[in-house]
Amino acid sequence: AAPRPLCLILDDNFYYRSMRYEVYQLARKYSLSFCQVFLECPLECCLQRNRLRSHPLPDQTIHLMATKIEMPDPEKNAWERNSLILKSLDCASEDNEQIISLLTTALENPVTQNEEDAEQKEADRVICAASAVHQADQTCRRIISQTMKDAKDKNVLPSEMKSLAEELNKLKAEFLEGLRQGNHLQHQICLQNQYSDPATSVISSFQHEATNVVNKYV
């Protein structure tokens, strides 16, 4: 009998596109098939489902994931062409047919190592940008943590600490989105600081703005 195809299912959030691209690279290396199924679910539904779990995560974790997760974009990234986006609220029999069709298409068109150079360069740019965002995200978190500690040491009122944290996290999200979009935010600040690494520039700018924010509360 002819061997049945073997499917490996990686069940995870893979919230950054770069995480999924690493799997695609493995598929290309070994000339295997690759496809993605993305479950799109409203934030409120995610929160509700999470609260019904035996060991729910903090709501803040779900909110954070919602801001980070990157949907497949086949029009922009050719390597994501075998992608299927399903509405998590509306599970229907048609979904099974779409998944089978996606798997069939992927199996009939395994990824080859002879992908176009343009596609490779674009994918490398995406993973590089995501790495920079991740680096900046981790550092900005540490800056916020230290800033909150400093504010507490300077006797900022407990009633204002929550507002300060919200303002700092909103500022961080804006800076990271600018880096993700390649805007590098405040271009003039980047030039003044003469940073060649956009992540380093964003971190420096965020540190400056975070100081300005906390000074309003001191």
PDB file of N, CA and C in Angstrom, residues 14-116:
ATOM      1  N   PHE A  14       2.535  31.152  18.143  1.00  0.00           N
ATOM      2  CA  PHE A  14       3.420  31.672  17.104  1.00  0.00           C
ATOM      3  C   PHE A  14       3.073  33.127  16.794  1.00  0.00           C
ATOM      4  N   TYR A  15       3.002  33.957  17.855  1.00  0.00           N
ATOM      5  CA  TYR A  15       2.438  35.287  17.693  1.00  0.00           C
ATOM      6  C   TYR A  15       3.281  36.209  16.822  1.00  0.00           C
ATOM      7  N   TYR A  16       4.605  36.014  16.796  1.00  0.00           N
ATOM      8  CA  TYR A  16       5.423  36.787  15.873  1.00  0.00           C
ATOM      9  C   TYR A  16       5.575  36.013  14.563  1.00  0.00           C
ATOM     10  N   ARG A  17       5.487  36.693  13.452  1.00  0.00           N
ATOM     11  CA  ARG A  17       5.641  36.051  12.150  1.00  0.00           C
ATOM     12  C   ARG A  17       7.001  35.363  12.029  1.00  0.00           C
ATOM     13  N   SER A  18       8.005  35.938  12.671  1.00  0.00           N
ATOM     14  CA  SER A  18       9.351  35.370  12.603  1.00  0.00           C
ATOM     15  C   SER A  18       9.396  33.965  13.192  1.00  0.00           C
ATOM     16  N   MET A  19       8.551  33.689  14.185  1.00  0.00           N
ATOM     17  CA  MET A  19       8.504  32.354  14.783  1.00  0.00           C
ATOM     18  C   MET A  19       8.026  31.328  13.758  1.00  0.00           C
ATOM     19  N   ARG A  20       7.044  31.721  12.988  1.00  0.00           N
ATOM     20  CA  ARG A  20       6.506  30.814  11.961  1.00  0.00           C
ATOM     21  C   ARG A  20       7.479  30.681  10.792  1.00  0.00           C
ATOM     22  N   TYR A  21       8.209  31.737  10.532  1.00  0.00           N
ATOM     23  CA  TYR A  21       9.166  31.701   9.419  1.00  0.00           C
ATOM     24  C   TYR A  21      10.282  30.697   9.686  1.00  0.00           C
ATOM     25  N   GLU A  22      10.637  30.515  10.942  1.00  0.00           N
ATOM     26  CA  GLU A  22      11.659  29.523  11.281  1.00  0.00           C
ATOM     27  C   GLU A  22      11.194  28.118  10.883  1.00  0.00           C
ATOM     28  N   VAL A  23       9.897  27.845  11.066  1.00  0.00           N
ATOM     29  CA  VAL A  23       9.346  26.545  10.664  1.00  0.00           C
ATOM     30  C   VAL A  23       9.368  26.429   9.140  1.00  0.00           C
ATOM     31  N   TYR A  24       9.026  27.527   8.470  1.00  0.00           N
ATOM     32  CA  TYR A  24       9.053  27.533   7.007  1.00  0.00           C
ATOM     33  C   TYR A  24      10.468  27.248   6.489  1.00  0.00           C
ATOM     34  N   GLN A  25      11.470  27.811   7.146  1.00  0.00           N
ATOM     35  CA  GLN A  25      12.855  27.574   6.741  1.00  0.00           C
ATOM     36  C   GLN A  25      13.212  26.094   6.838  1.00  0.00           C
ATOM     37  N   LEU A  26      12.729  25.432   7.890  1.00  0.00           N
ATOM     38  CA  LEU A  26      12.975  23.990   8.033  1.00  0.00           C
ATOM     39  C   LEU A  26      12.317  23.219   6.892  1.00  0.00           C
ATOM     40  N   ALA A  27      11.094  23.609   6.568  1.00  0.00           N
ATOM     41  CA  ALA A  27      10.390  22.952   5.463  1.00  0.00           C
ATOM     42  C   ALA A  27      11.159  23.114   4.159  1.00  0.00           C
ATOM     43  N   ARG A  28      11.665  24.323   3.924  1.00  0.00           N
ATOM     44  CA  ARG A  28      12.422  24.579   2.691  1.00  0.00           C
ATOM     45  C   ARG A  28      13.716  23.784   2.676  1.00  0.00           C
ATOM     46  N   LYS A  29      14.372  23.674   3.835  1.00  0.00           N
ATOM     47  CA  LYS A  29      15.647  22.951   3.921  1.00  0.00           C
ATOM     48  C   LYS A  29      15.490  21.492   3.524  1.00  0.00           C
ATOM     49  N   TYR A  30      14.351  20.884   3.935  1.00  0.00           N
ATOM     50  CA  TYR A  30      14.148  19.460   3.666  1.00  0.00           C
ATOM     51  C   TYR A  30      13.108  19.204   2.572  1.00  0.00           C
ATOM     52  N   SER A  31      12.745  20.271   1.834  1.00  0.00           N
ATOM     53  CA  SER A  31      11.790  20.153   0.725  1.00  0.00           C
ATOM     54  C   SER A  31      10.469  19.529   1.173  1.00  0.00           C
ATOM     55  N   LEU A  32       9.960  20.016   2.298  1.00  0.00           N
ATOM     56  CA  LEU A  32       8.684  19.551   2.827  1.00  0.00           C
ATOM     57  C   LEU A  32       7.585  20.563   2.527  1.00  0.00           C
ATOM     58  N   SER A  33       6.367  20.177   2.787  1.00  0.00           N
ATOM     59  CA  SER A  33       5.240  21.090   2.610  1.00  0.00           C
ATOM     60  C   SER A  33       5.079  21.961   3.856  1.00  0.00           C
ATOM     61  N   PHE A  34       4.456  23.121   3.673  1.00  0.00           N
ATOM     62  CA  PHE A  34       4.257  24.056   4.790  1.00  0.00           C
ATOM     63  C   PHE A  34       2.943  24.790   4.595  1.00  0.00           C
ATOM     64  N   CYS A  35       2.151  24.867   5.670  1.00  0.00           N
ATOM     65  CA  CYS A  35       0.926  25.661   5.628  1.00  0.00           C
ATOM     66  C   CYS A  35       0.592  26.145   7.031  1.00  0.00           C
ATOM     67  N   GLN A  36      -0.305  27.112   7.109  1.00  0.00           N
ATOM     68  CA  GLN A  36      -0.678  27.715   8.382  1.00  0.00           C
ATOM     69  C   GLN A  36      -2.198  27.797   8.511  1.00  0.00           C
ATOM     70  N   VAL A  37      -2.702  27.501   9.705  1.00  0.00           N
ATOM     71  CA  VAL A  37      -4.114  27.731  10.022  1.00  0.00           C
ATOM     72  C   VAL A  37      -4.147  28.706  11.190  1.00  0.00           C
ATOM     73  N   PHE A  38      -4.728  29.861  10.955  1.00  0.00           N
ATOM     74  CA  PHE A  38      -4.782  30.913  11.970  1.00  0.00           C
ATOM     75  C   PHE A  38      -6.219  31.056  12.463  1.00  0.00           C
ATOM     76  N   LEU A  39      -6.424  30.928  13.775  1.00  0.00           N
ATOM     77  CA  LEU A  39      -7.751  31.063  14.365  1.00  0.00           C
ATOM     78  C   LEU A  39      -7.945  32.491  14.860  1.00  0.00           C
ATOM     79  N   GLU A  40      -8.813  33.213  14.192  1.00  0.00           N
ATOM     80  CA  GLU A  40      -9.083  34.603  14.549  1.00  0.00           C
ATOM     81  C   GLU A  40     -10.218  34.643  15.568  1.00  0.00           C
ATOM     82  N   CYS A  41      -9.933  35.214  16.731  1.00  0.00           N
ATOM     83  CA  CYS A  41     -10.922  35.215  17.808  1.00  0.00           C
ATOM     84  C   CYS A  41     -10.955  36.586  18.478  1.00  0.00           C
ATOM     85  N   PRO A  42     -12.132  37.183  18.688  1.00  0.00           N
ATOM     86  CA  PRO A  42     -12.225  38.482  19.356  1.00  0.00           C
ATOM     87  C   PRO A  42     -11.632  38.422  20.761  1.00  0.00           C
ATOM     88  N   LEU A  43     -11.058  39.533  21.179  1.00  0.00           N
ATOM     89  CA  LEU A  43     -10.404  39.596  22.477  1.00  0.00           C
ATOM     90  C   LEU A  43     -11.349  39.209  23.613  1.00  0.00           C
ATOM     91  N   GLU A  44     -12.570  39.725  23.597  1.00  0.00           N
ATOM     92  CA  GLU A  44     -13.508  39.439  24.684  1.00  0.00           C
ATOM     93  C   GLU A  44     -13.819  37.942  24.771  1.00  0.00           C
ATOM     94  N   CYS A  45     -13.905  37.301  23.618  1.00  0.00           N
ATOM     95  CA  CYS A  45     -14.159  35.856  23.613  1.00  0.00           C
ATOM     96  C   CYS A  45     -12.960  35.103  24.187  1.00  0.00           C
ATOM     97  N   CYS A  46     -11.752  35.555  23.851  1.00  0.00           N
ATOM     98  CA  CYS A  46     -10.530  34.938  24.395  1.00  0.00           C
ATOM     99  C   CYS A  46     -10.518  35.057  25.920  1.00  0.00           C
ATOM    100  N   LEU A  47     -10.867  36.238  26.400  1.00  0.00           N
ATOM    101  CA  LEU A  47     -10.884  36.463  27.851  1.00  0.00           C
ATOM    102  C   LEU A  47     -11.905  35.554  28.529  1.00  0.00           C
ATOM    103  N   GLN A  48     -13.084  35.432  27.902  1.00  0.00           N
ATOM    104  CA  GLN A  48     -14.141  34.593  28.473  1.00  0.00           C
ATOM    105  C   GLN A  48     -13.732  33.129  28.499  1.00  0.00           C
ATOM    106  N   ARG A  49     -13.165  32.657  27.405  1.00  0.00           N
ATOM    107  CA  ARG A  49     -12.736  31.260  27.342  1.00  0.00           C
ATOM    108  C   ARG A  49     -11.616  30.985  28.341  1.00  0.00           C
ATOM    109  N   ASN A  50     -10.708  31.944  28.465  1.00  0.00           N
ATOM    110  CA  ASN A  50      -9.591  31.773  29.391  1.00  0.00           C
ATOM    111  C   ASN A  50     -10.090  31.628  30.829  1.00  0.00           C
ATOM    112  N   ARG A  51     -11.109  32.410  31.190  1.00  0.00           N
ATOM    113  CA  ARG A  51     -11.630  32.370  32.565  1.00  0.00           C
ATOM    114  C   ARG A  51     -12.316  31.046  32.877  1.00  0.00           C
ATOM    115  N   LEU A  52     -12.710  30.304  31.854  1.00  0.00           N
ATOM    116  CA  LEU A  52     -13.364  29.009  32.060  1.00  0.00           C
ATOM    117  C   LEU A  52     -12.367  27.865  32.184  1.00  0.00           C
ATOM    118  N   ARG A  53     -11.076  28.164  31.961  1.00  0.00           N
ATOM    119  CA  ARG A  53     -10.049  27.125  32.058  1.00  0.00           C
ATOM    120  C   ARG A  53      -9.816  26.749  33.518  1.00  0.00           C
ATOM    121  N   SER A  54      -9.318  25.537  33.740  1.00  0.00           N
ATOM    122  CA  SER A  54      -9.042  25.101  35.112  1.00  0.00           C
ATOM    123  C   SER A  54      -7.909  25.913  35.733  1.00  0.00           C
ATOM    124  N   HIS A  55      -6.978  26.357  34.888  1.00  0.00           N
ATOM    125  CA  HIS A  55      -5.882  27.200  35.367  1.00  0.00           C
ATOM    126  C   HIS A  55      -5.764  28.415  34.430  1.00  0.00           C
ATOM    127  N   PRO A  56      -6.647  29.389  34.581  1.00  0.00           N
ATOM    128  CA  PRO A  56      -6.637  30.545  33.662  1.00  0.00           C
ATOM    129  C   PRO A  56      -5.396  31.411  33.821  1.00  0.00           C
ATOM    130  N   LEU A  57      -5.030  32.025  32.725  1.00  0.00           N
ATOM    131  CA  LEU A  57      -3.936  32.992  32.736  1.00  0.00           C
ATOM    132  C   LEU A  57      -4.481  34.338  33.196  1.00  0.00           C
ATOM    133  N   PRO A  58      -3.607  35.229  33.666  1.00  0.00           N
ATOM    134  CA  PRO A  58      -4.070  36.582  34.015  1.00  0.00           C
ATOM    135  C   PRO A  58      -4.622  37.283  32.774  1.00  0.00           C
ATOM    136  N   ASP A  59      -5.670  38.078  32.944  1.00  0.00           N
ATOM    137  CA  ASP A  59      -6.251  38.814  31.815  1.00  0.00           C
ATOM    138  C   ASP A  59      -5.199  39.639  31.097  1.00  0.00           C
ATOM    139  N   GLN A  60      -4.246  40.162  31.868  1.00  0.00           N
ATOM    140  CA  GLN A  60      -3.200  41.003  31.279  1.00  0.00           C
ATOM    141  C   GLN A  60      -2.400  40.241  30.230  1.00  0.00           C
ATOM    142  N   THR A  61      -2.183  38.948  30.472  1.00  0.00           N
ATOM    143  CA  THR A  61      -1.444  38.126  29.511  1.00  0.00           C
ATOM    144  C   THR A  61      -2.202  38.013  28.201  1.00  0.00           C
ATOM    145  N   ILE A  62      -3.523  37.852  28.276  1.00  0.00           N
ATOM    146  CA  ILE A  62      -4.344  37.747  27.066  1.00  0.00           C
ATOM    147  C   ILE A  62      -4.340  39.077  26.309  1.00  0.00           C
ATOM    148  N   HIS A  63      -4.461  40.175  27.052  1.00  0.00           N
ATOM    149  CA  HIS A  63      -4.416  41.496  26.418  1.00  0.00           C
ATOM    150  C   HIS A  63      -3.079  41.706  25.716  1.00  0.00           C
ATOM    151  N   LEU A  64      -1.993  41.302  26.367  1.00  0.00           N
ATOM    152  CA  LEU A  64      -0.657  41.480  25.795  1.00  0.00           C
ATOM    153  C   LEU A  64      -0.507  40.664  24.521  1.00  0.00           C
ATOM    154  N   MET A  65      -1.016  39.421  24.537  1.00  0.00           N
ATOM    155  CA  MET A  65      -0.933  38.571  23.349  1.00  0.00           C
ATOM    156  C   MET A  65      -1.712  39.188  22.191  1.00  0.00           C
ATOM    157  N   ALA A  66      -2.853  39.792  22.499  1.00  0.00           N
ATOM    158  CA  ALA A  66      -3.681  40.399  21.450  1.00  0.00           C
ATOM    159  C   ALA A  66      -2.957  41.541  20.757  1.00  0.00           C
ATOM    160  N   THR A  67      -2.104  42.255  21.494  1.00  0.00           N
ATOM    161  CA  THR A  67      -1.362  43.368  20.888  1.00  0.00           C
ATOM    162  C   THR A  67      -0.165  42.870  20.088  1.00  0.00           C
ATOM    163  N   LYS A  68       0.327  41.691  20.416  1.00  0.00           N
ATOM    164  CA  LYS A  68       1.546  41.198  19.771  1.00  0.00           C
ATOM    165  C   LYS A  68       1.285  40.344  18.532  1.00  0.00           C
ATOM    166  N   ILE A  69       0.188  39.598  18.545  1.00  0.00           N
ATOM    167  CA  ILE A  69       0.004  38.562  17.529  1.00  0.00           C
ATOM    168  C   ILE A  69      -0.089  39.151  16.122  1.00  0.00           C
ATOM    169  N   GLU A  70       0.576  38.504  15.177  1.00  0.00           N
ATOM    170  CA  GLU A  70       0.642  38.969  13.791  1.00  0.00           C
ATOM    171  C   GLU A  70      -0.029  37.938  12.880  1.00  0.00           C
ATOM    172  N   MET A  71      -1.113  38.348  12.232  1.00  0.00           N
ATOM    173  CA  MET A  71      -1.841  37.443  11.347  1.00  0.00           C
ATOM    174  C   MET A  71      -1.024  37.164  10.085  1.00  0.00           C
ATOM    175  N   PRO A  72      -1.257  36.020   9.441  1.00  0.00           N
ATOM    176  CA  PRO A  72      -0.617  35.761   8.147  1.00  0.00           C
ATOM    177  C   PRO A  72      -0.991  36.830   7.134  1.00  0.00           C
ATOM    178  N   ASP A  73      -0.055  37.178   6.286  1.00  0.00           N
ATOM    179  CA  ASP A  73      -0.288  38.190   5.254  1.00  0.00           C
ATOM    180  C   ASP A  73       0.260  37.669   3.928  1.00  0.00           C
ATOM    181  N   PRO A  74      -0.487  36.745   3.269  1.00  0.00           N
ATOM    182  CA  PRO A  74      -0.003  36.119   2.029  1.00  0.00           C
ATOM    183  C   PRO A  74       0.284  37.116   0.910  1.00  0.00           C
ATOM    184  N   GLU A  75      -0.448  38.240   0.881  1.00  0.00           N
ATOM    185  CA  GLU A  75      -0.219  39.222  -0.184  1.00  0.00           C
ATOM    186  C   GLU A  75       1.134  39.898  -0.038  1.00  0.00           C
ATOM    187  N   LYS A  76       1.572  40.068   1.181  1.00  0.00           N
ATOM    188  CA  LYS A  76       2.855  40.728   1.436  1.00  0.00           C
ATOM    189  C   LYS A  76       4.005  39.733   1.492  1.00  0.00           C
ATOM    190  N   ASN A  77       3.740  38.545   2.026  1.00  0.00           N
ATOM    191  CA  ASN A  77       4.792  37.543   2.202  1.00  0.00           C
ATOM    192  C   ASN A  77       4.450  36.289   1.403  1.00  0.00           C
ATOM    193  N   ALA A  78       5.194  36.066   0.348  1.00  0.00           N
ATOM    194  CA  ALA A  78       4.913  34.926  -0.527  1.00  0.00           C
ATOM    195  C   ALA A  78       5.023  33.602   0.210  1.00  0.00           C
ATOM    196  N   TRP A  79       5.898  33.529   1.213  1.00  0.00           N
ATOM    197  CA  TRP A  79       6.085  32.263   1.933  1.00  0.00           C
ATOM    198  C   TRP A  79       4.853  31.902   2.782  1.00  0.00           C
ATOM    199  N   GLU A  80       3.938  32.850   2.978  1.00  0.00           N
ATOM    200  CA  GLU A  80       2.718  32.585   3.739  1.00  0.00           C
ATOM    201  C   GLU A  80       1.521  32.295   2.829  1.00  0.00           C
ATOM    202  N   ARG A  81       1.782  32.002   1.575  1.00  0.00           N
ATOM    203  CA  ARG A  81       0.669  31.849   0.626  1.00  0.00           C
ATOM    204  C   ARG A  81      -0.247  30.682   0.996  1.00  0.00           C
ATOM    205  N   ASN A  82       0.303  29.640   1.605  1.00  0.00           N
ATOM    206  CA  ASN A  82      -0.536  28.522   2.032  1.00  0.00           C
ATOM    207  C   ASN A  82      -1.028  28.776   3.459  1.00  0.00           C
ATOM    208  N   SER A  83      -1.897  29.751   3.592  1.00  0.00           N
ATOM    209  CA  SER A  83      -2.440  30.121   4.902  1.00  0.00           C
ATOM    210  C   SER A  83      -3.963  30.148   4.859  1.00  0.00           C
ATOM    211  N   LEU A  84      -4.559  29.798   5.986  1.00  0.00           N
ATOM    212  CA  LEU A  84      -6.012  29.799   6.104  1.00  0.00           C
ATOM    213  C   LEU A  84      -6.382  30.488   7.411  1.00  0.00           C
ATOM    214  N   ILE A  85      -7.242  31.507   7.324  1.00  0.00           N
ATOM    215  CA  ILE A  85      -7.691  32.242   8.502  1.00  0.00           C
ATOM    216  C   ILE A  85      -9.146  31.863   8.770  1.00  0.00           C
ATOM    217  N   LEU A  86      -9.396  31.275   9.938  1.00  0.00           N
ATOM    218  CA  LEU A  86     -10.738  30.840  10.304  1.00  0.00           C
ATOM    219  C   LEU A  86     -11.268  31.664  11.469  1.00  0.00           C
ATOM    220  N   LYS A  87     -12.557  31.943  11.440  1.00  0.00           N
ATOM    221  CA  LYS A  87     -13.212  32.633  12.541  1.00  0.00           C
ATOM    222  C   LYS A  87     -13.440  31.626  13.670  1.00  0.00           C
ATOM    223  N   SER A  88     -12.794  31.854  14.799  1.00  0.00           N
ATOM    224  CA  SER A  88     -12.876  30.897  15.896  1.00  0.00           C
ATOM    225  C   SER A  88     -14.271  30.807  16.497  1.00  0.00           C
ATOM    226  N   LEU A  89     -15.083  31.842  16.303  1.00  0.00           N
ATOM    227  CA  LEU A  89     -16.438  31.837  16.859  1.00  0.00           C
ATOM    228  C   LEU A  89     -17.400  30.994  16.029  1.00  0.00           C
ATOM    229  N   ASP A  90     -17.106  30.845  14.739  1.00  0.00           N
ATOM    230  CA  ASP A  90     -18.062  30.228  13.822  1.00  0.00           C
ATOM    231  C   ASP A  90     -17.534  28.905  13.275  1.00  0.00           C
ATOM    232  N   CYS A  91     -17.340  27.931  14.141  1.00  0.00           N
ATOM    233  CA  CYS A  91     -16.870  26.627  13.688  1.00  0.00           C
ATOM    234  C   CYS A  91     -17.974  25.968  12.846  1.00  0.00           C
ATOM    235  N   ALA A  92     -17.640  25.644  11.604  1.00  0.00           N
ATOM    236  CA  ALA A  92     -18.633  25.068  10.692  1.00  0.00           C
ATOM    237  C   ALA A  92     -18.005  23.911   9.923  1.00  0.00           C
ATOM    238  N   SER A  93     -18.862  23.092   9.332  1.00  0.00           N
ATOM    239  CA  SER A  93     -18.371  21.943   8.571  1.00  0.00           C
ATOM    240  C   SER A  93     -17.533  22.393   7.382  1.00  0.00           C
ATOM    241  N   GLU A  94     -17.847  23.606   6.867  1.00  0.00           N
ATOM    242  CA  GLU A  94     -17.077  24.124   5.739  1.00  0.00           C
ATOM    243  C   GLU A  94     -15.611  24.334   6.115  1.00  0.00           C
ATOM    244  N   ASP A  95     -15.353  24.571   7.406  1.00  0.00           N
ATOM    245  CA  ASP A  95     -13.974  24.774   7.858  1.00  0.00           C
ATOM    246  C   ASP A  95     -13.135  23.529   7.600  1.00  0.00           C
ATOM    247  N   ASN A  96     -13.731  22.350   7.859  1.00  0.00           N
ATOM    248  CA  ASN A  96     -13.005  21.097   7.632  1.00  0.00           C
ATOM    249  C   ASN A  96     -12.623  20.959   6.162  1.00  0.00           C
ATOM    250  N   GLU A  97     -13.536  21.327   5.279  1.00  0.00           N
ATOM    251  CA  GLU A  97     -13.261  21.236   3.848  1.00  0.00           C
ATOM    252  C   GLU A  97     -12.129  22.172   3.448  1.00  0.00           C
ATOM    253  N   GLN A  98     -12.136  23.381   4.040  1.00  0.00           N
ATOM    254  CA  GLN A  98     -11.079  24.337   3.727  1.00  0.00           C
ATOM    255  C   GLN A  98      -9.722  23.847   4.223  1.00  0.00           C
ATOM    256  N   ILE A  99      -9.714  23.235   5.404  1.00  0.00           N
ATOM    257  CA  ILE A  99      -8.456  22.719   5.953  1.00  0.00           C
ATOM    258  C   ILE A  99      -7.918  21.589   5.089  1.00  0.00           C
ATOM    259  N   ILE A 100      -8.797  20.672   4.681  1.00  0.00           N
ATOM    260  CA  ILE A 100      -8.378  19.561   3.816  1.00  0.00           C
ATOM    261  C   ILE A 100      -7.835  20.107   2.492  1.00  0.00           C
ATOM    262  N   SER A 101      -8.504  21.121   1.959  1.00  0.00           N
ATOM    263  CA  SER A 101      -8.048  21.725   0.704  1.00  0.00           C
ATOM    264  C   SER A 101      -6.678  22.365   0.883  1.00  0.00           C
ATOM    265  N   LEU A 102      -6.493  23.037   2.010  1.00  0.00           N
ATOM    266  CA  LEU A 102      -5.195  23.668   2.296  1.00  0.00           C
ATOM    267  C   LEU A 102      -4.094  22.619   2.389  1.00  0.00           C
ATOM    268  N   LEU A 103      -4.349  21.537   3.127  1.00  0.00           N
ATOM    269  CA  LEU A 103      -3.353  20.475   3.271  1.00  0.00           C
ATOM    270  C   LEU A 103      -3.027  19.836   1.921  1.00  0.00           C
ATOM    271  N   THR A 104      -4.058  19.612   1.127  1.00  0.00           N
ATOM    272  CA  THR A 104      -3.850  18.997  -0.189  1.00  0.00           C
ATOM    273  C   THR A 104      -2.972  19.876  -1.069  1.00  0.00           C
ATOM    274  N   THR A 105      -3.278  21.187  -1.070  1.00  0.00           N
ATOM    275  CA  THR A 105      -2.491  22.121  -1.877  1.00  0.00           C
ATOM    276  C   THR A 105      -1.044  22.159  -1.407  1.00  0.00           C
ATOM    277  N   ALA A 106      -0.854  22.172  -0.081  1.00  0.00           N
ATOM    278  CA  ALA A 106       0.498  22.217   0.466  1.00  0.00           C
ATOM    279  C   ALA A 106       1.275  20.949   0.121  1.00  0.00           C
ATOM    280  N   LEU A 107       0.622  19.793   0.257  1.00  0.00           N
ATOM    281  CA  LEU A 107       1.291  18.525  -0.042  1.00  0.00           C
ATOM    282  C   LEU A 107       1.681  18.419  -1.512  1.00  0.00           C
ATOM    283  N   GLU A 108       0.868  18.990  -2.377  1.00  0.00           N
ATOM    284  CA  GLU A 108       1.157  18.935  -3.815  1.00  0.00           C
ATOM    285  C   GLU A 108       2.213  19.945  -4.229  1.00  0.00           C
ATOM    286  N   ASN A 109       2.509  20.895  -3.325  1.00  0.00           N
ATOM    287  CA  ASN A 109       3.479  21.940  -3.664  1.00  0.00           C
ATOM    288  C   ASN A 109       4.473  22.138  -2.522  1.00  0.00           C
ATOM    289  N   PRO A 110       5.352  21.140  -2.300  1.00  0.00           N
ATOM    290  CA  PRO A 110       6.340  21.284  -1.224  1.00  0.00           C
ATOM    291  C   PRO A 110       7.268  22.471  -1.481  1.00  0.00           C
ATOM    292  N   VAL A 111       7.760  23.029  -0.388  1.00  0.00           N
ATOM    293  CA  VAL A 111       8.669  24.169  -0.495  1.00  0.00           C
ATOM    294  C   VAL A 111      10.010  23.683  -1.029  1.00  0.00           C
ATOM    295  N   THR A 112      10.571  24.412  -1.965  1.00  0.00           N
ATOM    296  CA  THR A 112      11.869  24.046  -2.520  1.00  0.00           C
ATOM    297  C   THR A 112      12.931  25.041  -2.078  1.00  0.00           C
ATOM    298  N   GLN A 113      14.174  24.630  -2.203  1.00  0.00           N
ATOM    299  CA  GLN A 113      15.278  25.506  -1.817  1.00  0.00           C
ATOM    300  C   GLN A 113      15.578  26.539  -2.886  1.00  0.00           C
ATOM    301  N   ASN A 114      14.897  26.453  -4.002  1.00  0.00           N
ATOM    302  CA  ASN A 114      15.152  27.388  -5.099  1.00  0.00           C
ATOM    303  C   ASN A 114      14.129  28.503  -5.140  1.00  0.00           C
ATOM    304  N   GLU A 115      13.730  28.978  -3.961  1.00  0.00           N
ATOM    305  CA  GLU A 115      12.791  30.102  -3.919  1.00  0.00           C
ATOM    306  C   GLU A 115      13.471  31.351  -4.486  1.00  0.00           C
ATOM    307  N   GLU A 116      12.664  32.273  -4.949  1.00  0.00           N
ATOM    308  CA  GLU A 116      13.214  33.485  -5.537  1.00  0.00           C
ATOM    309  C   GLU A 116      13.992  34.284  -4.501  1.00  0.00           C
TER     310      GLU A 116
END
